[in-house]
Coordinates of C-alpha atoms and ligand atoms in Angstrom, one line a residue:
X6 CA -10.5 20.3 -27.8
X7 CA -9.1 16.9 -27.0
X8 CA -10.5 13.4 -26.9
X9 CA -9.2 11.2 -24.1
X10 CA -8.3 7.8 -25.5
X11 CA -6.4 6.1 -22.7
X12 CA -5.2 6.1 -19.1
X13 CA -1.6 6.4 -18.0
X14 CA -0.3 3.7 -15.5
X15 CA -0.7 6.5 -12.8
X16 CA -4.5 6.8 -13.7
X17 CA -4.3 10.2 -15.6
X18 CA -6.2 10.6 -18.9
X19 CA -4.2 10.4 -22.2
X20 CA -5.3 12.4 -25.2
X21 CA -3.7 12.3 -28.7
X22 CA -3.2 15.9 -30.0
X23 CA -1.6 16.3 -33.4
X24 CA 0.0 12.9 -33.1
X25 CA 1.4 13.6 -29.6
X26 CA 0.3 12.0 -26.3
X27 CA -0.9 14.6 -23.8
X28 CA -1.6 13.8 -20.1
X29 CA -4.9 15.2 -19.0
X30 CA -5.4 14.8 -15.2
X31 CA -9.0 14.0 -13.9
X32 CA -10.1 12.8 -17.4
X33 CA -10.9 9.3 -18.4
X34 CA -11.2 7.5 -21.7
X35 CA -14.1 8.8 -23.8
X36 CA -14.1 12.3 -22.2
X37 CA -13.9 15.3 -24.5
X38 CA -12.2 18.2 -22.9
X39 CA -10.9 21.7 -23.4
X40 CA -7.5 21.7 -21.8
X41 CA -4.6 24.1 -21.5
X42 CA -1.0 22.9 -21.8
X43 CA 0.9 23.6 -18.5
X44 CA 4.2 21.9 -18.9
X45 CA 5.6 18.4 -19.0
X46 CA 5.0 15.3 -16.8
X47 CA 7.2 12.2 -17.1
X48 CA 8.4 13.3 -20.6
X49 CA 4.9 13.9 -21.9
X50 CA 2.9 17.2 -22.3
X51 CA 0.6 18.0 -19.4
X52 CA -2.7 19.8 -20.1
X53 CA -5.1 20.8 -17.3
X54 CA -8.8 20.4 -18.2
X55 CA -10.7 23.7 -18.3
X56 CA -14.0 22.4 -19.4
X57 CA -15.5 18.9 -19.9
X58 CA -17.4 19.1 -23.2
X59 CA -18.6 15.5 -22.8
X60 CA -18.1 13.0 -20.0
X61 CA -17.8 9.3 -20.8
X62 CA -18.6 8.5 -17.2
X63 CA -21.1 10.6 -15.1
X64 CA -19.1 11.8 -12.2
X65 CA -20.6 11.3 -8.7
X66 CA -20.5 13.5 -5.7
X67 CA -17.3 12.5 -3.8
X68 CA -18.2 11.5 -0.2
X69 CA -15.2 13.2 1.2
X70 CA -15.0 17.0 1.8
X71 CA -11.2 16.9 1.1
X72 CA -11.6 15.4 -2.4
X73 CA -9.5 17.4 -4.9
X74 CA -7.0 18.8 -2.4
X75 CA -6.0 15.5 -0.8
X76 CA -3.3 13.4 -2.4
X77 CA -5.1 10.2 -1.5
X78 CA -8.4 9.4 -3.2
X79 CA -8.0 10.7 -6.7
X80 CA -10.9 8.6 -8.1
X81 CA -13.6 9.3 -5.5
X82 CA -15.8 11.0 -8.1
X83 CA -15.9 7.9 -10.3
X84 CA -18.5 5.2 -9.5
X85 CA -16.8 2.1 -8.2
X86 CA -17.8 -0.1 -11.1
X87 CA -16.0 2.3 -13.5
X88 CA -12.9 2.5 -11.2
X89 CA -12.7 -1.3 -11.5
X90 CA -13.1 -1.2 -15.3
X91 CA -10.3 1.4 -15.6
X92 CA -8.0 -0.5 -13.4
X93 CA -8.4 -3.6 -15.5
X94 CA -7.6 -1.4 -18.6
X95 CA -4.4 -0.1 -17.0
X96 CA -3.1 -3.6 -16.3
X97 CA -4.1 -4.9 -19.7
X98 CA -2.4 -1.9 -21.5
X99 CA 0.8 -2.2 -19.5
X100 CA 1.0 -5.9 -20.5
X101 CA 0.2 -5.2 -24.1
X102 CA 2.7 -2.4 -24.4
X103 CA 5.4 -4.7 -23.1
X104 CA 4.4 -7.4 -25.5
X105 CA 3.3 -9.8 -22.8
X106 CA 0.7 -12.4 -23.7
X107 CA -1.4 -12.5 -20.5
X108 CA -2.9 -16.0 -21.2
X109 CA -6.3 -16.0 -19.5
X110 CA -7.0 -12.5 -18.3
X111 CA -9.5 -12.8 -15.4
X112 CA -11.9 -10.0 -14.4
X113 CA -10.7 -7.6 -11.6
X114 CA -11.5 -8.8 -8.1
X115 CA -13.5 -6.0 -6.3
X116 CA -12.7 -5.0 -2.8
X117 CA -15.3 -6.1 -0.2
X118 CA -15.4 -2.5 1.0
X119 CA -14.8 0.4 -1.4
X120 CA -14.7 2.9 1.5
X121 CA -13.3 2.7 5.1
X122 CA -11.2 -0.3 4.1
X123 CA -7.7 0.7 5.3
X124 CA -6.2 -0.7 8.5
X125 CA -3.3 1.8 8.6
X126 CA -3.0 5.5 8.1
X127 CA -0.1 7.9 8.7
X128 CA -0.9 11.5 9.5
X129 CA 1.6 14.4 9.6
X130 CA 1.8 17.4 11.9
X131 CA 2.6 20.9 10.5
X132 CA 2.0 24.5 11.3
X133 CA -0.1 26.8 9.0
X134 CA 0.8 30.3 8.0
X135 CA -1.0 31.7 11.1
X136 CA 1.1 29.5 13.3
X137 CA -1.8 27.1 14.1
X138 CA -1.1 23.4 14.6
X139 CA -2.3 21.1 11.8
X140 CA -2.7 17.4 11.7
X141 CA -3.6 15.6 8.5
X142 CA -2.5 14.3 5.1
X143 CA -0.5 15.7 2.2
X144 CA -1.9 18.1 -0.4
X145 CA -2.1 16.5 -3.8
X146 CA 1.3 16.6 -5.4
X147 CA 3.0 18.3 -2.4
X148 CA 5.1 16.0 -0.1
X149 CA 6.0 19.2 1.9
X150 CA 2.4 20.6 2.5
X151 CA -0.2 19.2 4.9
X152 CA -3.8 20.1 5.4
X153 CA -6.1 19.5 8.4
X154 CA -8.0 16.2 8.0
X155 CA -11.6 16.6 9.4
X156 CA -12.7 13.3 8.1
X157 CA -11.1 10.5 6.0
X158 CA -13.2 7.9 4.2
X159 CA -10.4 5.3 4.0
X160 CA -10.0 4.4 7.7
X161 CA -12.7 4.0 10.3
X162 CA -14.8 6.7 11.9
X163 CA -12.9 5.9 15.2
X164 CA -9.7 6.9 13.4
X165 CA -11.3 10.3 12.6
X166 CA -12.1 10.8 16.3
X167 CA -8.6 10.0 17.2
X168 CA -7.1 12.6 14.8
X169 CA -9.5 15.3 16.1
X170 CA -8.7 14.5 19.8
X171 CA -5.0 14.6 19.2
X172 CA -5.1 17.8 17.3
X173 CA -7.4 19.5 19.9
X174 CA -5.4 18.5 22.9
X175 CA -2.0 19.3 21.3
X176 CA -3.3 22.7 20.1
X177 CA -4.8 23.5 23.5
X178 CA -1.5 22.6 25.2
X179 CA 0.4 24.8 22.6
X180 CA 2.7 21.9 21.5
X181 CA 4.6 22.8 18.3
X182 CA 4.8 20.7 15.2
X183 CA 8.3 19.6 14.0
X184 CA 9.7 22.1 11.4
X185 CA 11.2 20.4 8.4
X186 CA 13.5 23.3 7.6
X187 CA 14.7 24.4 11.0
X188 CA 14.4 20.9 12.7
X189 CA 12.9 22.6 15.8
X190 CA 9.6 21.6 17.3
X191 CA 8.1 18.4 18.7
X192 CA 5.2 16.6 17.0
X193 CA 6.0 14.7 13.8
X194 CA 3.5 11.9 12.9
X195 CA 0.4 10.1 14.2
X196 CA 0.1 6.5 12.9
X197 CA -3.2 4.7 13.5
X198 CA -3.4 0.9 12.9
X199 CA -6.5 -1.1 13.4
X200 CA -7.4 -4.8 13.4
X201 CA -10.8 -5.1 11.7
X202 CA -11.7 -8.6 12.8
X203 CA -10.4 -8.3 16.4
X204 CA -11.5 -4.6 16.8
X205 CA -8.2 -3.5 18.2
X206 CA -6.6 -0.1 17.7
X207 CA -2.9 0.9 18.0
X208 CA -1.9 4.5 18.0
X209 CA 1.8 5.5 17.5
X210 CA 2.7 9.1 18.2
X211 CA 6.1 10.1 16.7
X212 CA 7.8 13.0 18.4
X213 CA 11.3 14.6 18.2
X214 CA 12.0 14.6 22.0
X215 CA 10.9 12.2 24.8
X216 CA 10.6 11.8 27.8
X217 CA 8.5 14.9 28.0
X218 CA 5.8 15.7 30.5
X219 CA 3.7 17.7 28.0
X220 CA 3.6 14.7 25.7
X221 CA 2.5 12.5 28.6
X222 CA -0.3 14.9 29.4
X223 CA -1.4 15.0 25.7
X224 CA -1.6 11.2 25.6
X225 CA -3.5 11.0 28.9
X226 CA -6.0 13.6 27.5
X227 CA -6.5 11.6 24.3
X228 CA -6.9 8.3 26.1
X229 CA -9.6 9.8 28.3
X230 CA -11.8 10.9 25.4
X231 CA -11.0 7.9 23.2
X232 CA -10.9 4.9 25.5
X233 CA -11.4 2.5 22.5
X234 CA -7.6 2.9 21.8
X235 CA -6.4 -0.6 22.9
X236 CA -2.6 0.2 22.8
X237 CA -0.7 3.5 22.6
X238 CA 3.0 3.7 21.6
X239 CA 5.3 6.6 21.7
X240 CA 8.2 6.8 19.2
X241 CA 11.1 9.2 19.6
X242 CA 12.6 10.2 16.2
X243 CA 15.1 13.1 16.4
X244 CA 16.7 12.4 13.0
X245 CA 16.2 14.7 10.0
X246 CA 14.6 12.0 7.7
X247 CA 10.9 12.6 7.4
X248 CA 9.8 9.0 8.2
X249 CA 7.5 7.7 10.9
X250 CA 10.1 5.4 12.5
X251 CA 12.5 6.3 15.3
X252 CA 15.4 5.4 17.6
X253 CA 13.4 4.5 20.7
X254 CA 9.9 3.4 21.6
X255 CA 7.8 3.4 24.8
X256 CA 4.5 1.5 25.3
X257 CA 2.2 3.8 27.2
X258 CA -1.0 1.7 27.2
X259 CA -1.7 -1.9 26.4
X260 CA 0.8 -4.5 25.0
X261 CA 2.3 -2.4 22.1
X262 CA 0.9 -4.5 19.3
X263 CA -2.5 -5.7 18.0
X264 CA -3.7 -9.0 16.7
X265 CA -5.6 -9.5 13.4
X266 CA -7.3 -12.5 11.9
X267 CA -6.8 -13.2 8.2
X268 CA -8.0 -16.3 6.3
X269 CA -8.5 -18.1 9.7
X270 CA -4.9 -17.3 10.8
X271 CA -3.9 -14.9 13.6
X272 CA -1.2 -12.3 13.0
X273 CA 0.6 -9.9 15.4
X274 CA 1.0 -6.4 14.0
X275 CA 3.5 -4.3 15.8
X276 CA 4.1 -0.6 15.0
X277 CA 6.7 -1.3 12.3
X278 CA 5.6 -4.6 10.8
X279 CA 4.2 -4.7 7.3
X280 CA 0.6 -5.9 6.9
X281 CA -1.6 -5.5 3.8
X282 CA -3.5 -2.3 4.3
X283 CA -6.9 -3.6 3.0
X284 CA -7.2 -6.6 5.3
X285 CA -10.5 -8.0 4.0
X286 CA -9.3 -7.8 0.4
X287 CA -6.0 -9.4 1.6
X288 CA -8.0 -12.5 2.4
X289 CA -9.2 -12.7 -1.2
X290 CA -5.7 -11.9 -2.5
X291 CA -4.1 -14.8 -0.6
X292 CA -6.9 -17.2 -1.4
X293 CA -6.4 -16.3 -5.1
X294 CA -2.6 -16.7 -4.9
X295 CA -3.1 -20.1 -3.2
X296 CA -5.6 -21.2 -5.9
X297 CA -3.2 -20.1 -8.7
X298 CA -0.5 -22.2 -7.0
X299 CA -2.7 -25.3 -7.3
X300 CA -2.4 -28.4 -5.1
X301 CA 0.7 -27.9 -2.9
X302 CA 0.4 -31.2 -1.1
X303 CA 3.9 -32.4 -0.2
X304 CA 5.6 -29.7 -2.3
X305 CA 8.5 -27.4 -1.4
X306 CA 7.5 -23.8 -1.7
X307 CA 9.5 -20.5 -1.7
X308 CA 7.8 -17.2 -0.7
X309 CA 10.0 -14.3 -1.8
X310 CA 9.4 -10.9 -0.2
X311 CA 7.3 -12.5 2.5
X312 CA 6.9 -9.6 4.9
X313 CA 5.5 -10.9 8.2
X314 CA 4.7 -14.3 6.6
X315 CA 1.0 -13.8 5.9
X316 CA 1.1 -15.5 2.5
X317 CA 3.8 -18.1 3.6
X318 CA 1.5 -19.3 6.5
X319 CA -1.5 -19.6 4.1
X320 CA 0.7 -21.7 1.8
X321 CA 2.1 -23.8 4.7
X322 CA -1.3 -25.1 5.5
X323 CA -1.2 -27.4 2.5
X324 CA 2.4 -27.4 1.3
X325 CA 5.1 -29.9 2.5
X326 CA 7.5 -27.1 3.5
X327 CA 7.7 -23.3 2.9
X328 CA 10.7 -21.0 3.1
X329 CA 10.0 -17.2 3.3
X330 CA 12.6 -14.6 2.4
X331 CA 12.4 -11.0 3.6
X332 CA 14.9 -8.2 3.9
X333 CA 13.5 -6.6 7.1
X334 CA 14.8 -8.5 10.1
X335 CA 11.9 -7.3 12.4
X336 CA 9.4 -8.6 9.9
X337 CA 11.2 -12.0 9.9
X338 CA 11.0 -12.1 13.7
X339 CA 7.3 -11.3 13.5
X340 CA 6.9 -14.0 10.8
X341 CA 8.5 -16.6 13.1
X342 CA 6.2 -15.5 15.9
X343 CA 3.2 -15.7 13.7
X344 CA 4.1 -19.3 12.6
X345 CA 4.3 -20.2 16.3
X346 CA 1.1 -18.4 17.2
X347 CA -0.7 -20.5 14.6
X348 CA 1.0 -23.8 15.4
X349 CA 2.6 -24.0 12.0
X350 CA 5.9 -26.0 12.1
X351 CA 6.7 -26.5 8.3
X352 CA 7.5 -22.9 7.6
X353 CA 11.0 -21.3 7.9
X354 CA 12.1 -17.8 7.3
X355 CA 15.3 -16.2 6.2
X356 CA 16.3 -12.6 6.6
X357 CA 18.2 -11.0 3.7
X358 CA 17.8 -9.3 0.4
X359 CA 16.2 -11.6 -2.2
X360 CA 18.9 -10.6 -4.7
X361 CA 21.5 -12.2 -2.4
X362 CA 19.5 -15.0 -0.8
X363 CA 18.0 -16.4 -4.1
X364 CA 21.3 -16.7 -6.1
X365 CA 22.9 -18.4 -3.0
X366 CA 20.0 -20.9 -2.7
X367 CA 20.4 -21.7 -6.4
X368 CA 24.2 -22.2 -6.1
X369 CA 23.5 -24.5 -3.1
X370 CA 21.4 -26.7 -5.4
X371 CA 18.1 -26.0 -3.6
X372 CA 15.0 -26.9 -5.6
X373 CA 11.5 -25.5 -5.3
X374 CA 8.3 -26.9 -6.8
X375 CA 6.5 -23.5 -6.5
X376 CA 7.9 -20.0 -6.1
X377 CA 5.7 -17.1 -5.0
X378 CA 7.0 -13.6 -5.3
X379 CA 5.4 -10.4 -4.0
X380 CA 8.1 -7.7 -4.6
X381 CA 7.8 -4.0 -3.7
X382 CA 6.7 -1.4 -6.4
X383 CA 10.1 -1.5 -8.2
X384 CA 9.6 -5.2 -9.1
X385 CA 12.2 -8.0 -9.2
X386 CA 15.9 -7.2 -9.0
X387 CA 17.9 -8.3 -12.1
X388 CA 19.7 -11.0 -10.0
X389 CA 16.4 -12.4 -8.7
X390 CA 15.1 -12.7 -12.2
X391 CA 18.3 -14.5 -13.3
X392 CA 18.2 -16.8 -10.4
X393 CA 14.5 -17.6 -11.1
X394 CA 15.6 -18.5 -14.7
X395 CA 18.3 -20.8 -13.3
X396 CA 16.1 -22.4 -10.6
X397 CA 13.5 -23.5 -13.2
X398 CA 10.6 -24.0 -10.7
X399 CA 7.7 -25.6 -12.7
X400 CA 5.4 -22.7 -11.6
X401 CA 5.8 -19.2 -10.4
X402 CA 3.0 -17.1 -8.8
X403 CA 3.8 -13.4 -9.1
X404 CA 1.9 -10.7 -7.1
X405 CA 2.4 -7.1 -8.1
X406 CA 1.3 -3.7 -6.9
X407 CA 2.6 -1.9 -10.0
X408 CA 1.4 -2.7 -13.5
X409 CA 4.6 -1.3 -15.0
X410 CA 7.0 -3.6 -13.1
X411 CA 4.5 -6.4 -13.5
X412 CA 4.8 -6.1 -17.3
X413 CA 8.5 -5.8 -17.1
X414 CA 9.0 -8.8 -14.9
X415 CA 6.5 -11.0 -16.8
X416 CA 8.4 -10.1 -20.0
X417 CA 11.7 -11.1 -18.2
X418 CA 10.2 -14.4 -17.0
X419 CA 8.9 -15.1 -20.5
X420 CA 12.4 -14.7 -21.8
X421 CA 13.5 -17.3 -19.2
X422 CA 11.2 -19.9 -20.7
X423 CA 8.0 -19.2 -18.7
X424 CA 4.5 -18.8 -20.2
X425 CA 2.0 -16.5 -18.6
X426 CA -1.0 -18.8 -18.0
X427 CA -3.3 -16.3 -16.2
X428 CA -3.4 -12.7 -14.8
X429 CA -6.1 -11.4 -12.5
X430 CA -6.1 -7.8 -11.3
X431 CA -7.1 -7.3 -7.6
X432 CA -8.4 -4.0 -6.2
X433 CA -6.6 -3.5 -2.9
X434 CA -6.9 0.3 -3.1
X435 CA -10.4 1.6 -4.0
X436 CA -10.8 5.3 -4.8
X437 CA -7.2 5.4 -6.1
X438 CA -5.8 4.3 -9.5
X439 CA -3.4 1.8 -7.9
X440 CA -4.0 -1.8 -8.9
X441 CA -2.6 -5.1 -7.6
X442 CA -2.5 -8.2 -9.9
X443 CA -1.8 -11.9 -9.4
X444 CA -0.2 -13.9 -12.2
X445 CA 0.5 -17.6 -12.8
X446 CA 3.6 -18.5 -14.9
X447 CA 4.2 -22.1 -16.1
X448 CA 7.6 -23.3 -17.2
X449 CA 7.7 -24.3 -20.9
X450 CA 4.7 -24.7 -23.3
Ligands
LIG12 C1 4.5 -5.9 -1.1 S1 5.3 -6.4 0.4 C2 4.7 -8.1 0.4 C3 4.6 -8.7 1.8 C4 3.9 -10.0 2.0 N1 3.9 -10.8 0.8 C5 2.5 -9.7 2.4 O1 1.5 -9.9 1.7 O2 2.3 -9.3 3.6 C6 6.9 -6.5 -0.1 C7 7.9 -7.0 0.9 O3 9.2 -7.1 0.4 C8 10.1 -6.7 1.3 N2 11.4 -6.3 0.6 C9 11.7 -5.1 0.0 N3 12.9 -5.2 -0.6 C10 13.3 -6.5 -0.5 C11 14.5 -7.2 -0.9 N4 15.4 -6.6 -1.6 N5 14.6 -8.5 -0.5 C12 13.6 -9.1 0.2 N6 12.5 -8.5 0.7 C13 12.3 -7.2 0.3 C14 9.5 -5.5 2.1 O4 10.0 -5.3 3.3 C15 8.0 -6.1 2.1 O5 7.8 -6.8 3.3

């Protein structure tokens, strides 16, 4: 018998057995379980629960029929209020374990929608053992195994209709899925992107060969039964890497991109551009980051890891001048287009890795009154951290999607003379253990 006393940063239960930490998947703090040790996970013992003797949280019936098999919504059996409470705990523990004094720790900001909140989903084609075509998501813990999605509660019901239509038409036409081992076959990915405020839908079908008359017939069949698709893009990707990007792209219907409104601004979203996947919560995230940055009137602001400029443009509405830095050149082109689209002239963008651009800006003697940073999961590069220390901006607002790198980077910034004034977790990904957080750092005391 084991009592679960904590949660790992990945959202798995942690029990203490004979002085050793044991990972217990599906368990939460306060649960008492009978569990059998199965091996090791990230250097810790892993025990699978066989029986729950006591549940600290009454589990609910998960709305999705794929719960348990799907690698996506691991927390769908937990009531949303408890998910929020546990996320707050994960962020708090990560900071405590790294010795970061969080200053004011604000309560987690709930997502406006706990279900059907995503604007982008990527589905994979595969073939089952009977040779039948499948289109769906990855099985939990298996990047190489796919199951047929009948319904997904993260994107819209329209998205579910699109998956069914593509699968049915492709199956009827006998089109083969791409085979990861032999590199034969045709169909690879189906990416669906939606603009929730503008009600636009982009479908990107990724195939191994094109032009291809059978693919044209497939798309025509799908568009006939789902006319709500506003734009349909075809991507050819013949390379071996299993990623939904390619060498060439054709716009089959519509203009090839969709437009979304966020915080009163308009953004173009093309098949490859980054846009926060929970758009309603993104509005709250940006509003919070702007609030933490305080009054920007007349100030010079740097937005590191700016993507397509969504936060930069929010900041530019009050700041004197904003510079956005982003490594993906296409995203920078989108960011410039977005600035124009919104009539914003005080925002510039530079393409390049932050770890090269920031040290150069510092060597050139550039000064910033506020620095915003929203790095990918791995957190700040060592050279970015050092340059931040040298630049000595009076305030830094740090947005993180990974509590471990958040703790590491806040500790690094503390060592550079910053004090963490406030941290607020933000739930961008309901039904999963992932948690975003916004922090304010102030130079000196
Ligand atoms: C979490 S996203 C944030 C995007 C943006 N702040 C937003 O809210 O839409 C992180 C961004 O960092 C970019 N990125 C990744 N590595 C980078 C690097 N070394 N230098 C600059 N940008 C990078 C990614 O392409 C991505 O756009």
